[in-house]
Short mmCIF file of C-alpha atoms and ligand atoms in Angstrom, two decimals:
data_model
loop_
_atom_site.label_atom_id
_atom_site.label_comp_id
_atom_site.label_asym_id
_atom_site.label_seq_id
_atom_site.Cartn_x
_atom_site.Cartn_y
_atom_site.Cartn_z
CA MET A 1 63.52 171.45 -40.97
CA ILE A 2 61.28 168.67 -39.57
CA TYR A 3 58.17 167.00 -42.47
CA LEU A 4 56.09 165.39 -41.17
CA ASP A 5 53.36 166.18 -43.69
CA ASN A 6 53.81 162.73 -46.39
CA ALA A 7 49.62 162.53 -47.07
CA ALA A 8 50.45 166.20 -48.36
CA THR A 9 52.87 164.81 -50.83
CA THR A 10 56.25 163.75 -50.90
CA ARG A 11 59.96 164.03 -51.25
CA THR A 12 60.38 162.05 -55.20
CA ALA A 13 62.56 159.88 -54.68
CA PRO A 14 66.05 160.75 -56.33
CA GLU A 15 65.75 156.89 -58.72
CA VAL A 16 62.80 158.42 -59.64
CA VAL A 17 63.70 161.39 -60.39
CA GLU A 18 67.39 159.92 -62.31
CA ALA A 19 64.50 157.35 -64.09
CA MET A 20 62.40 160.62 -66.02
CA ILE A 21 65.70 163.08 -67.03
CA PRO A 22 66.63 160.66 -70.23
CA PHE A 23 62.45 161.26 -70.88
CA PHE A 24 63.00 164.85 -70.71
CA THR A 25 66.62 165.51 -72.06
CA GLU A 26 66.87 162.78 -74.61
CA MET A 27 63.89 160.79 -76.12
CA TYR A 28 61.01 163.56 -76.30
CA GLY A 29 59.70 162.23 -78.91
CA ASN A 30 55.92 162.34 -79.12
CA PRO A 31 55.23 158.45 -78.39
CA SER A 32 52.19 158.32 -81.38
CA ALA A 33 55.28 159.27 -83.78
CA ILE A 34 56.53 156.07 -85.93
CA TYR A 35 60.41 156.56 -85.41
CA SER A 36 62.34 155.56 -82.86
CA LEU A 37 62.34 158.92 -80.97
CA GLY A 38 59.11 158.03 -80.21
CA SER A 39 58.73 154.50 -79.78
CA ALA A 40 61.08 154.91 -77.30
CA GLY A 41 58.24 156.65 -74.81
CA LYS A 42 55.93 153.97 -76.24
CA LYS A 43 57.66 151.19 -74.75
CA ALA A 44 58.67 153.32 -71.36
CA ILE A 45 55.14 153.99 -70.83
CA ASN A 46 53.51 150.42 -71.71
CA GLU A 47 56.55 148.72 -69.65
CA ALA A 48 55.27 151.34 -67.10
CA ARG A 49 51.87 150.23 -67.12
CA ARG A 50 53.39 146.47 -66.70
CA THR A 51 54.67 147.25 -64.12
CA ILE A 52 52.46 149.04 -62.30
CA ALA A 53 48.69 147.02 -62.79
CA GLY A 54 51.49 144.02 -62.06
CA ALA A 55 51.59 146.12 -58.29
CA ILE A 56 47.66 145.43 -58.06
CA GLY A 57 46.99 142.34 -59.61
CA ALA A 58 45.77 143.87 -63.07
CA LYS A 59 46.05 143.78 -66.76
CA PRO A 60 48.05 146.41 -68.02
CA GLU A 61 45.27 147.28 -70.01
CA GLU A 62 43.45 148.19 -67.06
CA ILE A 63 45.58 151.14 -66.34
CA TYR A 64 44.67 154.43 -67.71
CA PHE A 65 47.01 157.75 -66.73
CA THR A 66 45.97 160.23 -65.87
CA ALA A 67 46.85 163.98 -63.97
CA GLY A 68 46.59 162.88 -60.52
CA GLY A 69 43.71 161.40 -57.86
CA THR A 70 41.44 163.46 -58.60
CA GLU A 71 41.17 163.09 -62.00
CA ALA A 72 40.82 159.19 -62.05
CA ASP A 73 37.81 160.00 -59.39
CA ASN A 74 36.40 162.53 -61.49
CA TRP A 75 36.56 159.85 -64.77
CA ALA A 76 35.44 156.59 -62.12
CA VAL A 77 32.20 158.10 -60.41
CA LYS A 78 31.18 160.32 -63.35
CA ALA A 79 31.84 158.02 -66.47
CA ALA A 80 31.08 155.01 -64.52
CA ALA A 81 27.31 157.37 -63.24
CA GLU A 82 26.31 158.20 -66.80
CA SER A 83 27.44 154.74 -67.96
CA ARG A 84 24.81 153.22 -66.20
CA SER A 85 22.63 155.37 -65.82
CA GLY A 86 19.72 153.28 -67.95
CA LYS A 87 19.58 151.25 -64.65
CA GLY A 88 19.11 153.63 -62.31
CA LYS A 89 21.09 156.51 -60.97
CA HIS A 90 21.51 155.58 -57.30
CA ILE A 91 24.99 155.68 -56.64
CA ILE A 92 26.00 155.13 -52.44
CA THR A 93 29.49 156.85 -50.91
CA THR A 94 31.31 157.20 -47.49
CA LYS A 95 30.76 160.91 -45.57
CA ILE A 96 34.15 161.23 -45.21
CA GLU A 97 35.43 160.63 -49.22
CA HIS A 98 38.23 163.04 -50.69
CA HIS A 99 36.58 166.46 -52.08
CA ALA A 100 36.97 165.00 -56.09
CA VAL A 101 34.21 162.34 -55.45
CA LEU A 102 32.27 164.33 -53.01
CA HIS A 103 32.03 167.10 -55.50
CA SER A 104 31.79 164.78 -58.40
CA CYS A 105 28.67 163.14 -56.45
CA ALA A 106 27.48 166.46 -55.41
CA TYR A 107 27.22 167.28 -59.84
CA LEU A 108 25.51 164.45 -60.91
CA GLU A 109 23.27 165.05 -57.60
CA LYS A 110 22.57 168.44 -60.14
CA SER A 111 21.60 166.06 -62.82
CA GLY A 112 19.41 164.17 -61.55
CA TYR A 113 21.82 161.20 -59.39
CA GLU A 114 20.63 160.12 -55.87
CA VAL A 115 24.02 159.59 -53.32
CA THR A 116 23.81 158.20 -49.54
CA TYR A 117 26.57 159.27 -48.07
CA LEU A 118 27.48 156.92 -44.72
CA ASP A 119 28.48 156.97 -41.79
CA VAL A 120 31.38 156.05 -40.10
CA ASP A 121 32.26 155.63 -36.45
CA GLY A 122 33.62 156.50 -34.05
CA ASP A 123 36.73 155.13 -35.49
CA GLY A 124 35.97 156.75 -39.06
CA LEU A 125 35.71 152.70 -40.56
CA VAL A 126 32.26 152.25 -42.69
CA ASP A 127 29.75 150.16 -41.32
CA THR A 128 29.26 147.00 -43.63
CA ARG A 129 26.31 146.23 -42.67
CA ALA A 130 24.33 149.91 -43.22
CA LEU A 131 26.05 149.09 -46.39
CA LYS A 132 23.40 146.69 -47.74
CA GLU A 133 20.36 148.53 -46.08
CA ALA A 134 21.58 151.55 -47.94
CA VAL A 135 21.42 149.00 -51.36
CA ARG A 136 18.74 149.22 -53.57
CA PRO A 137 17.43 147.94 -56.73
CA ASP A 138 18.70 151.42 -59.00
CA THR A 139 21.60 151.48 -57.15
CA ILE A 140 25.00 151.85 -59.73
CA LEU A 141 27.88 152.98 -57.96
CA ILE A 142 29.55 152.18 -54.90
CA SER A 143 32.39 154.45 -53.89
CA VAL A 144 34.09 154.51 -50.77
CA MET A 145 37.83 154.89 -50.20
CA PHE A 146 40.47 152.17 -49.42
CA ALA A 147 42.04 154.93 -46.09
CA ASN A 148 41.78 157.65 -45.44
CA ASN A 149 43.76 160.86 -46.21
CA GLU A 150 43.24 162.84 -42.15
CA ILE A 151 42.66 159.51 -39.98
CA GLY A 152 44.80 157.10 -41.86
CA THR A 153 41.53 154.27 -40.98
CA ILE A 154 42.17 151.48 -43.28
CA GLU A 155 38.31 150.76 -44.55
CA PRO A 156 37.12 147.11 -44.95
CA ILE A 157 37.03 147.12 -48.81
CA ARG A 158 37.58 143.04 -49.55
CA GLU A 159 33.71 143.29 -47.51
CA ILE A 160 33.03 146.18 -49.78
CA GLY A 161 33.42 144.20 -52.77
CA ALA A 162 31.66 140.86 -51.72
CA ILE A 163 29.03 143.55 -51.30
CA ALA A 164 29.11 145.29 -54.17
CA ARG A 165 29.79 142.38 -56.45
CA GLU A 166 27.43 139.95 -54.84
CA HIS A 167 24.85 142.98 -56.01
CA GLY A 168 25.80 143.39 -59.06
CA ILE A 169 27.69 147.17 -58.39
CA LEU A 170 30.62 147.97 -59.97
CA PHE A 171 32.85 149.24 -57.17
CA HIS A 172 35.38 151.58 -56.92
CA THR A 173 37.55 152.96 -54.55
CA ASP A 174 40.06 155.77 -53.76
CA ALA A 175 42.69 154.32 -52.99
CA VAL A 176 45.36 157.68 -53.01
CA GLN A 177 46.36 157.49 -50.06
CA ALA A 178 47.05 153.29 -49.71
CA PHE A 179 48.40 152.67 -52.58
CA GLY A 180 52.19 152.03 -52.32
CA GLN A 181 51.64 151.86 -49.09
CA VAL A 182 50.09 148.05 -48.41
CA PRO A 183 49.64 145.20 -50.44
CA ILE A 184 46.23 145.85 -52.92
CA ASP A 185 45.27 142.75 -54.90
CA VAL A 186 41.62 143.73 -56.76
CA GLU A 187 41.15 140.16 -57.71
CA GLU A 188 41.00 139.42 -54.32
CA MET A 189 38.49 142.14 -53.24
CA ASN A 190 36.83 142.84 -56.42
CA ILE A 191 37.88 146.29 -56.75
CA ASP A 192 36.64 147.93 -60.27
CA MET A 193 37.82 150.58 -60.88
CA LEU A 194 40.99 151.84 -58.52
CA SER A 195 42.14 155.83 -58.36
CA ALA A 196 46.20 156.53 -57.24
CA SER A 197 48.43 159.32 -57.40
CA ALA A 198 52.56 159.29 -58.07
CA HIS A 199 53.08 161.85 -55.59
CA LYS A 200 51.75 160.38 -52.64
CA LEU A 201 54.52 157.58 -52.83
CA ASN A 202 57.73 159.29 -53.85
CA GLY A 203 57.01 159.53 -58.04
CA PRO A 204 55.65 162.91 -60.06
CA LYS A 205 52.67 165.29 -58.91
CA GLY A 206 50.33 165.53 -61.44
CA THR A 207 50.71 161.72 -62.99
CA GLY A 208 48.44 159.21 -61.41
CA MET A 209 46.62 156.46 -62.64
CA LEU A 210 43.20 155.25 -62.62
CA TYR A 211 42.26 151.19 -62.83
CA ILE A 212 39.23 149.94 -65.01
CA ARG A 213 38.24 146.23 -64.92
CA SER A 214 38.46 144.79 -68.94
CA ASP A 215 34.75 144.06 -67.87
CA VAL A 216 33.90 148.14 -66.86
CA LYS A 217 32.53 149.68 -70.19
CA ILE A 218 32.80 153.40 -69.45
CA ARG A 219 33.12 156.77 -71.40
CA SER A 220 36.25 158.72 -72.14
CA PHE A 221 36.76 161.12 -70.20
CA VAL A 222 38.72 163.20 -71.63
CA HIS A 223 37.45 163.40 -75.27
CA GLY A 224 41.23 163.86 -78.14
CA GLY A 225 43.56 161.88 -79.42
CA ALA A 226 43.36 157.50 -79.26
CA GLN A 227 45.53 157.86 -76.17
CA GLU A 228 45.51 155.41 -73.51
CA ARG A 229 43.71 153.83 -75.81
CA ASN A 230 41.01 156.18 -76.57
CA ARG A 231 39.26 156.13 -73.94
CA ARG A 232 42.54 158.83 -72.33
CA ALA A 233 43.38 161.68 -75.29
CA GLY A 234 46.07 164.05 -74.97
CA THR A 235 49.96 163.38 -75.66
CA GLU A 236 51.10 161.20 -72.02
CA ASN A 237 52.97 162.98 -69.51
CA VAL A 238 55.41 160.55 -70.78
CA PRO A 239 58.23 160.89 -68.15
CA GLY A 240 55.69 161.97 -65.66
CA ILE A 241 54.27 157.46 -66.39
CA VAL A 242 57.55 156.71 -66.09
CA GLY A 243 58.70 158.36 -62.90
CA PHE A 244 55.39 156.86 -61.77
CA ALA A 245 56.43 153.35 -62.48
CA ALA A 246 60.27 153.74 -61.23
CA ALA A 247 58.11 154.77 -58.20
CA VAL A 248 56.09 151.82 -57.86
CA ARG A 249 58.74 149.85 -58.41
CA ARG A 250 60.84 151.84 -55.17
CA ALA A 251 57.35 151.41 -53.53
CA GLN A 252 56.88 147.43 -54.07
CA ARG A 253 60.63 146.52 -52.86
CA ILE A 254 60.43 149.04 -49.35
CA MET A 255 56.77 148.30 -48.53
CA GLU A 256 57.68 145.70 -45.49
CA GLU A 257 60.45 147.78 -44.04
CA LYS A 258 59.16 150.50 -44.60
CA ALA A 259 55.50 149.70 -42.94
CA ARG A 260 57.21 148.54 -40.23
CA LYS A 261 59.62 151.24 -39.96
CA GLU A 262 56.92 153.91 -39.84
CA ARG A 263 54.58 151.69 -37.61
CA GLU A 264 57.66 152.30 -35.03
CA LEU A 265 57.18 155.84 -35.20
CA ARG A 266 54.07 156.33 -35.41
CA ASP A 267 53.26 154.55 -32.23
CA TYR A 268 56.08 156.23 -30.23
CA LEU A 269 55.28 159.51 -31.06
CA ILE A 270 51.35 158.64 -30.53
CA GLY A 271 52.48 157.05 -26.60
CA ARG A 272 54.30 160.21 -26.32
CA ILE A 273 51.87 162.22 -27.06
CA GLU A 274 48.88 160.92 -24.83
CA ARG A 275 51.13 160.11 -21.71
CA GLU A 276 52.88 163.57 -21.69
CA ILE A 277 50.25 166.00 -22.76
CA PRO A 278 47.04 165.83 -21.11
CA TYR A 279 43.16 166.43 -23.07
CA CYS A 280 44.40 165.38 -26.26
CA ARG A 281 42.34 162.33 -27.98
CA LEU A 282 43.27 160.07 -31.33
CA ASN A 283 41.73 160.84 -34.19
CA GLY A 284 41.00 157.43 -36.29
CA HIS A 285 41.36 153.43 -35.68
CA ARG A 286 44.05 152.67 -33.36
CA GLU A 287 45.51 149.97 -35.35
CA LYS A 288 43.55 149.88 -38.99
CA ARG A 289 45.50 152.41 -39.94
CA LEU A 290 48.20 154.08 -42.67
CA PRO A 291 51.63 153.01 -40.86
CA GLY A 292 52.49 156.87 -41.18
CA ASN A 293 49.87 158.72 -39.98
CA VAL A 294 48.99 159.89 -36.83
CA ASN A 295 46.11 162.62 -36.09
CA ILE A 296 45.98 163.85 -32.62
CA SER A 297 43.20 166.96 -31.50
CA PHE A 298 44.31 168.90 -28.73
CA CYS A 299 41.62 170.54 -26.52
CA PHE A 300 41.44 174.15 -26.16
CA ILE A 301 43.59 175.48 -29.41
CA GLU A 302 43.15 175.60 -32.57
CA GLY A 303 45.25 174.47 -34.85
CA GLU A 304 46.50 177.08 -37.70
CA SER A 305 47.77 178.56 -34.97
CA LEU A 306 49.38 175.79 -34.09
CA LEU A 307 50.80 174.33 -37.61
CA ILE A 308 52.31 178.42 -37.51
CA MET A 309 54.58 177.88 -34.47
CA LEU A 310 55.31 174.29 -35.47
CA ASP A 311 56.04 176.23 -38.85
CA MET A 312 58.76 178.32 -37.00
CA ARG A 313 60.31 175.74 -34.94
CA GLY A 314 60.52 174.21 -38.65
CA VAL A 315 58.01 171.39 -38.07
CA CYS A 316 56.03 171.07 -41.58
CA ALA A 317 52.80 169.14 -40.29
CA SER A 318 49.21 170.27 -41.48
CA SER A 319 45.52 170.46 -39.77
CA GLY A 320 42.09 169.63 -39.92
CA SER A 321 40.78 174.09 -38.11
CA ALA A 322 38.84 175.53 -41.25
CA CYS A 323 41.53 178.66 -41.45
CA THR A 324 43.80 176.46 -42.54
CA SER A 325 41.17 175.17 -45.01
CA GLY A 326 39.10 178.88 -46.04
CA SER A 327 36.70 177.69 -45.73
CA LEU A 328 34.28 177.72 -42.02
CA ASP A 329 33.57 174.29 -41.43
CA PRO A 330 36.69 172.26 -39.96
CA SER A 331 37.44 168.83 -41.74
CA HIS A 332 34.01 166.71 -42.52
CA VAL A 333 36.43 163.94 -42.04
CA LEU A 334 36.36 164.79 -38.08
CA LEU A 335 32.89 165.83 -38.22
CA ALA A 336 31.63 162.97 -39.43
CA ILE A 337 34.36 160.53 -37.04
CA GLY A 338 31.70 162.70 -34.49
CA LEU A 339 34.03 165.59 -32.90
CA LYS A 340 32.52 168.67 -31.64
CA HIS A 341 34.16 171.28 -33.93
CA GLU A 342 36.50 173.13 -31.38
CA GLU A 343 38.35 169.00 -31.12
CA ALA A 344 37.90 169.39 -34.61
CA HIS A 345 39.87 172.84 -35.15
CA GLY A 346 41.75 171.63 -32.80
CA SER A 347 43.50 168.72 -34.24
CA LEU A 348 47.38 168.08 -35.75
CA ARG A 349 47.35 165.45 -38.13
CA MET A 350 51.43 164.73 -39.46
CA THR A 351 51.84 162.04 -41.68
CA LEU A 352 54.95 159.67 -41.53
CA SER A 353 57.93 158.40 -43.78
CA GLU A 354 60.45 156.03 -43.52
CA GLU A 355 63.17 159.35 -43.81
CA ASN A 356 62.34 160.16 -40.26
CA THR A 357 63.92 158.97 -37.20
CA LYS A 358 62.90 158.50 -33.07
CA GLU A 359 65.00 161.67 -32.86
CA GLU A 360 63.04 163.64 -34.96
CA LEU A 361 59.99 163.21 -34.02
CA ASP A 362 61.19 163.64 -29.72
CA GLN A 363 62.40 167.27 -31.45
CA VAL A 364 58.03 167.19 -31.71
CA VAL A 365 56.65 165.69 -29.08
CA GLY A 366 59.13 168.38 -27.35
CA HIS A 367 57.72 171.28 -29.35
CA LEU A 368 54.47 171.08 -28.97
CA LYS A 369 54.64 170.83 -25.40
CA GLU A 370 55.87 173.84 -25.16
CA ILE A 371 52.72 174.87 -27.91
CA VAL A 372 50.82 173.47 -26.44
CA GLN A 373 51.02 174.48 -22.98
CA ARG A 374 51.56 178.16 -24.94
CA LEU A 375 48.44 177.62 -26.73
CA ARG A 376 46.25 177.11 -23.74
CA ASP A 377 47.63 180.26 -21.26
CA MET A 378 46.06 182.29 -24.24
CA SER A 379 42.54 179.81 -24.17
CA PRO A 380 39.51 181.26 -22.69
CA LEU A 381 38.53 177.76 -23.44
CA TYR A 382 40.96 176.77 -21.15
CA GLU A 383 40.59 179.35 -18.84
CA ASP A 384 36.34 178.28 -18.49
CA PHE A 385 38.01 174.86 -18.69
CA MET A 386 40.30 175.41 -15.27
CA LYS A 387 37.62 176.97 -13.57
CA SER A 388 34.31 175.39 -14.07
CA ARG A 389 37.59 171.70 -12.21
CA ARG A 390 38.16 173.81 -9.57
CA ASP A 391 34.93 174.70 -8.89
CA ARG A 392 33.76 171.47 -9.17
CA THR A 393 36.87 170.44 -7.02
CA MET B 1 50.40 185.24 -46.11
CA TYR B 2 50.69 187.22 -43.45
CA SER B 3 52.01 190.76 -42.62
CA GLU B 4 55.46 190.76 -41.25
CA LYS B 5 53.52 192.57 -38.12
CA VAL B 6 50.65 190.31 -37.54
CA MET B 7 53.48 187.55 -37.54
CA ASP B 8 55.20 189.50 -34.49
CA HIS B 9 52.39 190.07 -32.17
CA PHE B 10 51.20 186.45 -33.06
CA GLN B 11 54.57 185.62 -31.96
CA ASN B 12 54.62 188.52 -29.67
CA PRO B 13 51.58 188.81 -28.33
CA ARG B 14 51.33 192.39 -26.38
CA ASN B 15 48.69 191.67 -23.28
CA MET B 16 48.58 188.57 -22.76
CA GLY B 17 46.11 187.23 -20.25
CA GLU B 18 43.47 188.09 -17.33
CA ILE B 19 42.74 191.13 -15.45
CA GLU B 20 40.88 189.92 -12.14
CA ASP B 21 38.41 191.63 -10.33
CA ALA B 22 38.09 193.64 -14.49
CA SER B 23 36.00 196.81 -14.88
CA GLY B 24 34.55 194.97 -17.73
CA VAL B 25 35.30 191.44 -19.94
CA GLY B 26 33.62 190.79 -22.80
CA THR B 27 33.63 187.37 -24.89
CA VAL B 28 32.98 187.31 -28.88
CA GLY B 29 31.77 184.41 -30.99
CA ASN B 30 31.73 180.27 -30.48
CA ALA B 31 34.30 177.91 -30.76
CA LYS B 32 32.12 176.03 -33.75
CA CYS B 33 33.93 178.61 -36.29
CA GLY B 34 36.78 178.18 -34.59
CA ASP B 35 37.54 181.99 -32.66
CA ILE B 36 37.03 183.15 -29.06
CA MET B 37 37.93 186.38 -28.10
CA ARG B 38 37.72 187.17 -24.48
CA ILE B 39 39.25 190.80 -23.91
CA PHE B 40 39.26 192.47 -20.41
CA LEU B 41 39.62 196.26 -19.76
CA ASP B 42 39.95 197.78 -16.16
CA ILE B 43 39.30 201.50 -16.36
CA ASP B 44 39.56 204.09 -13.97
CA GLU B 45 37.48 206.14 -12.18
CA ASP B 46 37.87 208.67 -14.97
CA GLY B 47 36.76 206.73 -17.98
CA ILE B 48 40.10 205.66 -19.17
CA ILE B 49 41.98 202.88 -19.61
CA ARG B 50 44.06 201.91 -17.30
CA GLU B 51 44.50 198.72 -18.51
CA ALA B 52 44.04 196.08 -21.05
CA ARG B 53 44.57 192.06 -22.18
CA PHE B 54 42.93 189.21 -24.11
CA LYS B 55 42.34 185.65 -24.18
CA THR B 56 41.81 184.12 -27.40
CA PHE B 57 41.32 180.93 -29.13
CA GLY B 58 41.56 181.21 -32.87
CA CYS B 59 43.70 180.86 -35.81
CA GLY B 60 47.17 183.33 -35.93
CA ALA B 61 45.21 186.62 -37.01
CA ALA B 62 42.37 186.02 -33.98
CA VAL B 63 45.44 186.71 -31.46
CA ALA B 64 47.32 188.55 -34.17
CA THR B 65 44.27 191.71 -34.08
CA SER B 66 43.32 190.78 -30.22
CA SER B 67 47.12 191.64 -29.24
CA MET B 68 46.54 194.67 -31.66
CA ALA B 69 43.05 195.87 -30.18
CA THR B 70 44.45 195.35 -26.92
CA GLU B 71 47.13 198.02 -27.58
CA LEU B 72 45.26 200.32 -29.03
CA VAL B 73 42.39 200.70 -26.88
CA LYS B 74 45.40 201.09 -23.90
CA GLY B 75 45.00 204.32 -21.96
CA LYS B 76 42.28 206.03 -24.21
CA THR B 77 38.91 207.68 -23.03
CA VAL B 78 35.98 204.75 -23.36
CA GLN B 79 34.13 207.38 -26.08
CA GLU B 80 37.76 206.80 -27.54
CA ALA B 81 38.26 203.70 -27.18
CA LEU B 82 35.03 203.09 -28.95
CA GLN B 83 36.14 205.34 -32.26
CA VAL B 84 38.21 201.86 -32.72
CA THR B 85 37.08 200.04 -35.55
CA ASN B 86 37.96 196.72 -37.45
CA LYS B 87 39.46 198.48 -39.74
CA ALA B 88 41.86 200.63 -37.88
CA VAL B 89 43.35 197.41 -35.84
CA MET B 90 43.75 195.63 -39.70
CA GLU B 91 46.03 198.93 -41.03
CA ALA B 92 47.62 198.86 -37.22
CA LEU B 93 48.38 195.26 -38.22
CA ASP B 94 49.72 196.41 -42.38
CA GLY B 95 46.81 194.55 -43.57
CA LEU B 96 45.07 190.79 -43.53
CA PRO B 97 44.39 188.23 -46.16
CA PRO B 98 41.18 188.66 -47.48
CA ALA B 99 39.89 185.25 -45.30
CA LYS B 100 41.00 186.93 -41.69
CA VAL B 101 39.40 190.01 -42.26
CA HIS B 102 35.94 188.68 -40.10
CA CYS B 103 38.82 188.18 -37.48
CA SER B 104 39.80 191.72 -37.00
CA LEU B 105 35.74 192.70 -37.20
CA LEU B 106 35.98 190.08 -33.79
CA ALA B 107 38.13 191.87 -31.93
CA GLU B 108 36.44 195.50 -32.62
CA GLU B 109 32.76 193.62 -31.48
CA ALA B 110 34.85 191.58 -28.00
CA ILE B 111 36.23 195.42 -26.93
CA HIS B 112 32.23 196.83 -27.80
CA ALA B 113 31.54 193.25 -25.07
CA ALA B 114 33.98 194.52 -22.26
CA LEU B 115 32.97 197.91 -22.42
CA TRP B 116 28.59 197.35 -22.96
CA ASP B 117 30.16 195.29 -19.53
CA TYR B 118 31.63 198.01 -17.96
CA ALA B 119 28.72 199.99 -18.58
CA GLN B 120 26.49 197.64 -16.80
CA LYS B 121 28.38 197.19 -13.79
CA GLN B 122 28.36 200.74 -13.21
CA GLY B 123 24.79 201.09 -14.19
CA ILE B 124 25.78 203.80 -17.08
CA ALA B 125 24.47 204.35 -20.86
CA ILE B 126 27.92 204.32 -23.11
CA GLN B 127 26.78 206.76 -25.79
CA GLY B 128 27.22 204.94 -29.02
CA LEU B 129 27.53 202.24 -27.92
CA GLU B 130 25.05 199.68 -28.70
CA LYS B 131 23.97 195.88 -26.91
CA PRO B 132 26.88 193.34 -28.83
CA LYS B 133 25.37 190.19 -30.33
CA ALA B 134 25.99 187.47 -28.84
CA ASP B 135 27.51 185.64 -32.08
CA ILE B 136 29.01 187.90 -35.08
CA HIS B 137 29.83 184.86 -36.30
CA ASP B 138 26.17 184.00 -36.53
CA GLU B 139 24.62 186.69 -39.19
CA ASP B 140 28.39 185.30 -41.08
CA SER B 141 27.39 182.16 -41.69
CA GLU B 142 23.80 182.33 -43.55
C1 PLP C 401 42.32 160.25 -51.03
C2 PLP C 401 42.89 161.31 -52.10
N1 PLP C 401 42.00 161.46 -52.52
C3 PLP C 401 42.51 162.03 -54.06
C4 PLP C 401 43.38 163.08 -53.92
C5 PLP C 401 44.09 164.67 -55.32
O1 PLP C 401 44.84 163.46 -55.66
P1 PLP C 401 45.85 164.87 -56.61
O2 PLP C 401 46.69 165.13 -56.02
O3 PLP C 401 46.90 163.44 -57.12
O4 PLP C 401 45.37 164.90 -57.29
C6 PLP C 401 44.50 163.13 -52.45
C7 PLP C 401 45.25 163.95 -52.11
O5 PLP C 401 45.38 164.76 -52.30
C8 PLP C 401 44.03 162.11 -51.06
O6 PLP C 401 43.93 162.13 -50.40
#
């Protein structure tokens, strides 16, 4: 099997699993308990908090553990909006956010908030001038993702943070795809809130965190016990949190080497496809992009067919086609960067890890050449295109 | 998510390709929704479908339903082919996931569109055949 879907989720690293196991089998006590079986968990959580805070230049008490990236996004967007509603009810975000942010915004719109969804350019970049122009006196929150999960484009977060700071507006960034892949510093980048998720960096699923700057007062998201400084109730997912921290330690340790390796593999794969398969286009920014992200549209074919055929050859990847999303429309991200519907349907996302090899990618290119040709031979769009080309010459 | 039959027809599509100078050709669907089917029919003087071929842009179910629809109409009379409904196509494939039922409707529509084209070319009317909608997704998306 060749796994090229690391933006969807990653393999839990062996050292992460190893770190977690004792907290299932031996140190299973409730961290709120007085006895030492519980305090072992509490100690581990605090240590994890320090590790993760250190990775983004935050203070430990600014890290709140959640059950994943989706919860962190929901918390940040909804609670920030509510806590600032005295000042105004206007939110600025982008058209390419993850649904965890977009649907939270849609929810707020139903209760009287106004949301501006910024356009992005053909590479998926937010225009900071357009952002400045969108700012109003009643703007209370800017939420822009650090890096996009589909096309890998990395946004100008530092500039956006500066704009937010200048206008006294809260700034949240969904860094689920970026955390652990590229350096992040919440101080330098003026980030007030940041969402991250463990399973995107070889940690366990269902564990994430929201960084909330200490001077930002927003309501708790889950009400109940006094866990997470009264802001996120519920007995802590101790093994998950320990695993998250182990994954962050690993990511910090290997970040440079991993990024270098992935970039090399990424550019090799993109280069071969562009040279050897006609009628395709790279989606997303060529340089300002996550090290492991490859997203290519193959004209005249549809993504689900492509994915099934790749799966039959042992290759795991994903697509922005409507047929794989269960909705009628293809990916909102691909439409936002200006792709025609049929180009969006024919998109293929391959997200690499440092464990992939050139030999694997050579195999994948071989499969792709064969599959794309096969599907084009089947496609009435390709037939029409070839006929019109013949007629012209 | 797909039945074995669907996977078989996807992997080994029957009757894939074109028919030159076909008696009737029908194209339905649109790229916006991600499926386009084109069906070619070769119909003899007795009104029997001698050959049926298809070209499809779309998901696994779109390919499999096109393949099955061409299989089902081959050797049939025009009247019999009209009776090949989307349900018949689905049953022959041992079912489709709910989100993919529209592919079988598209296949039925493509057959009808090809028969309509045949009738137009022959200058005849086929009883029970109405002018196909240009795009069956128009009403779905509203
Ligand atoms: C950009 C982005 N935000 C949020 C999420 C949701 O994270 P989780 O799966 O941890 O809920 C994901 C992952 O699917 C993502 O890629």
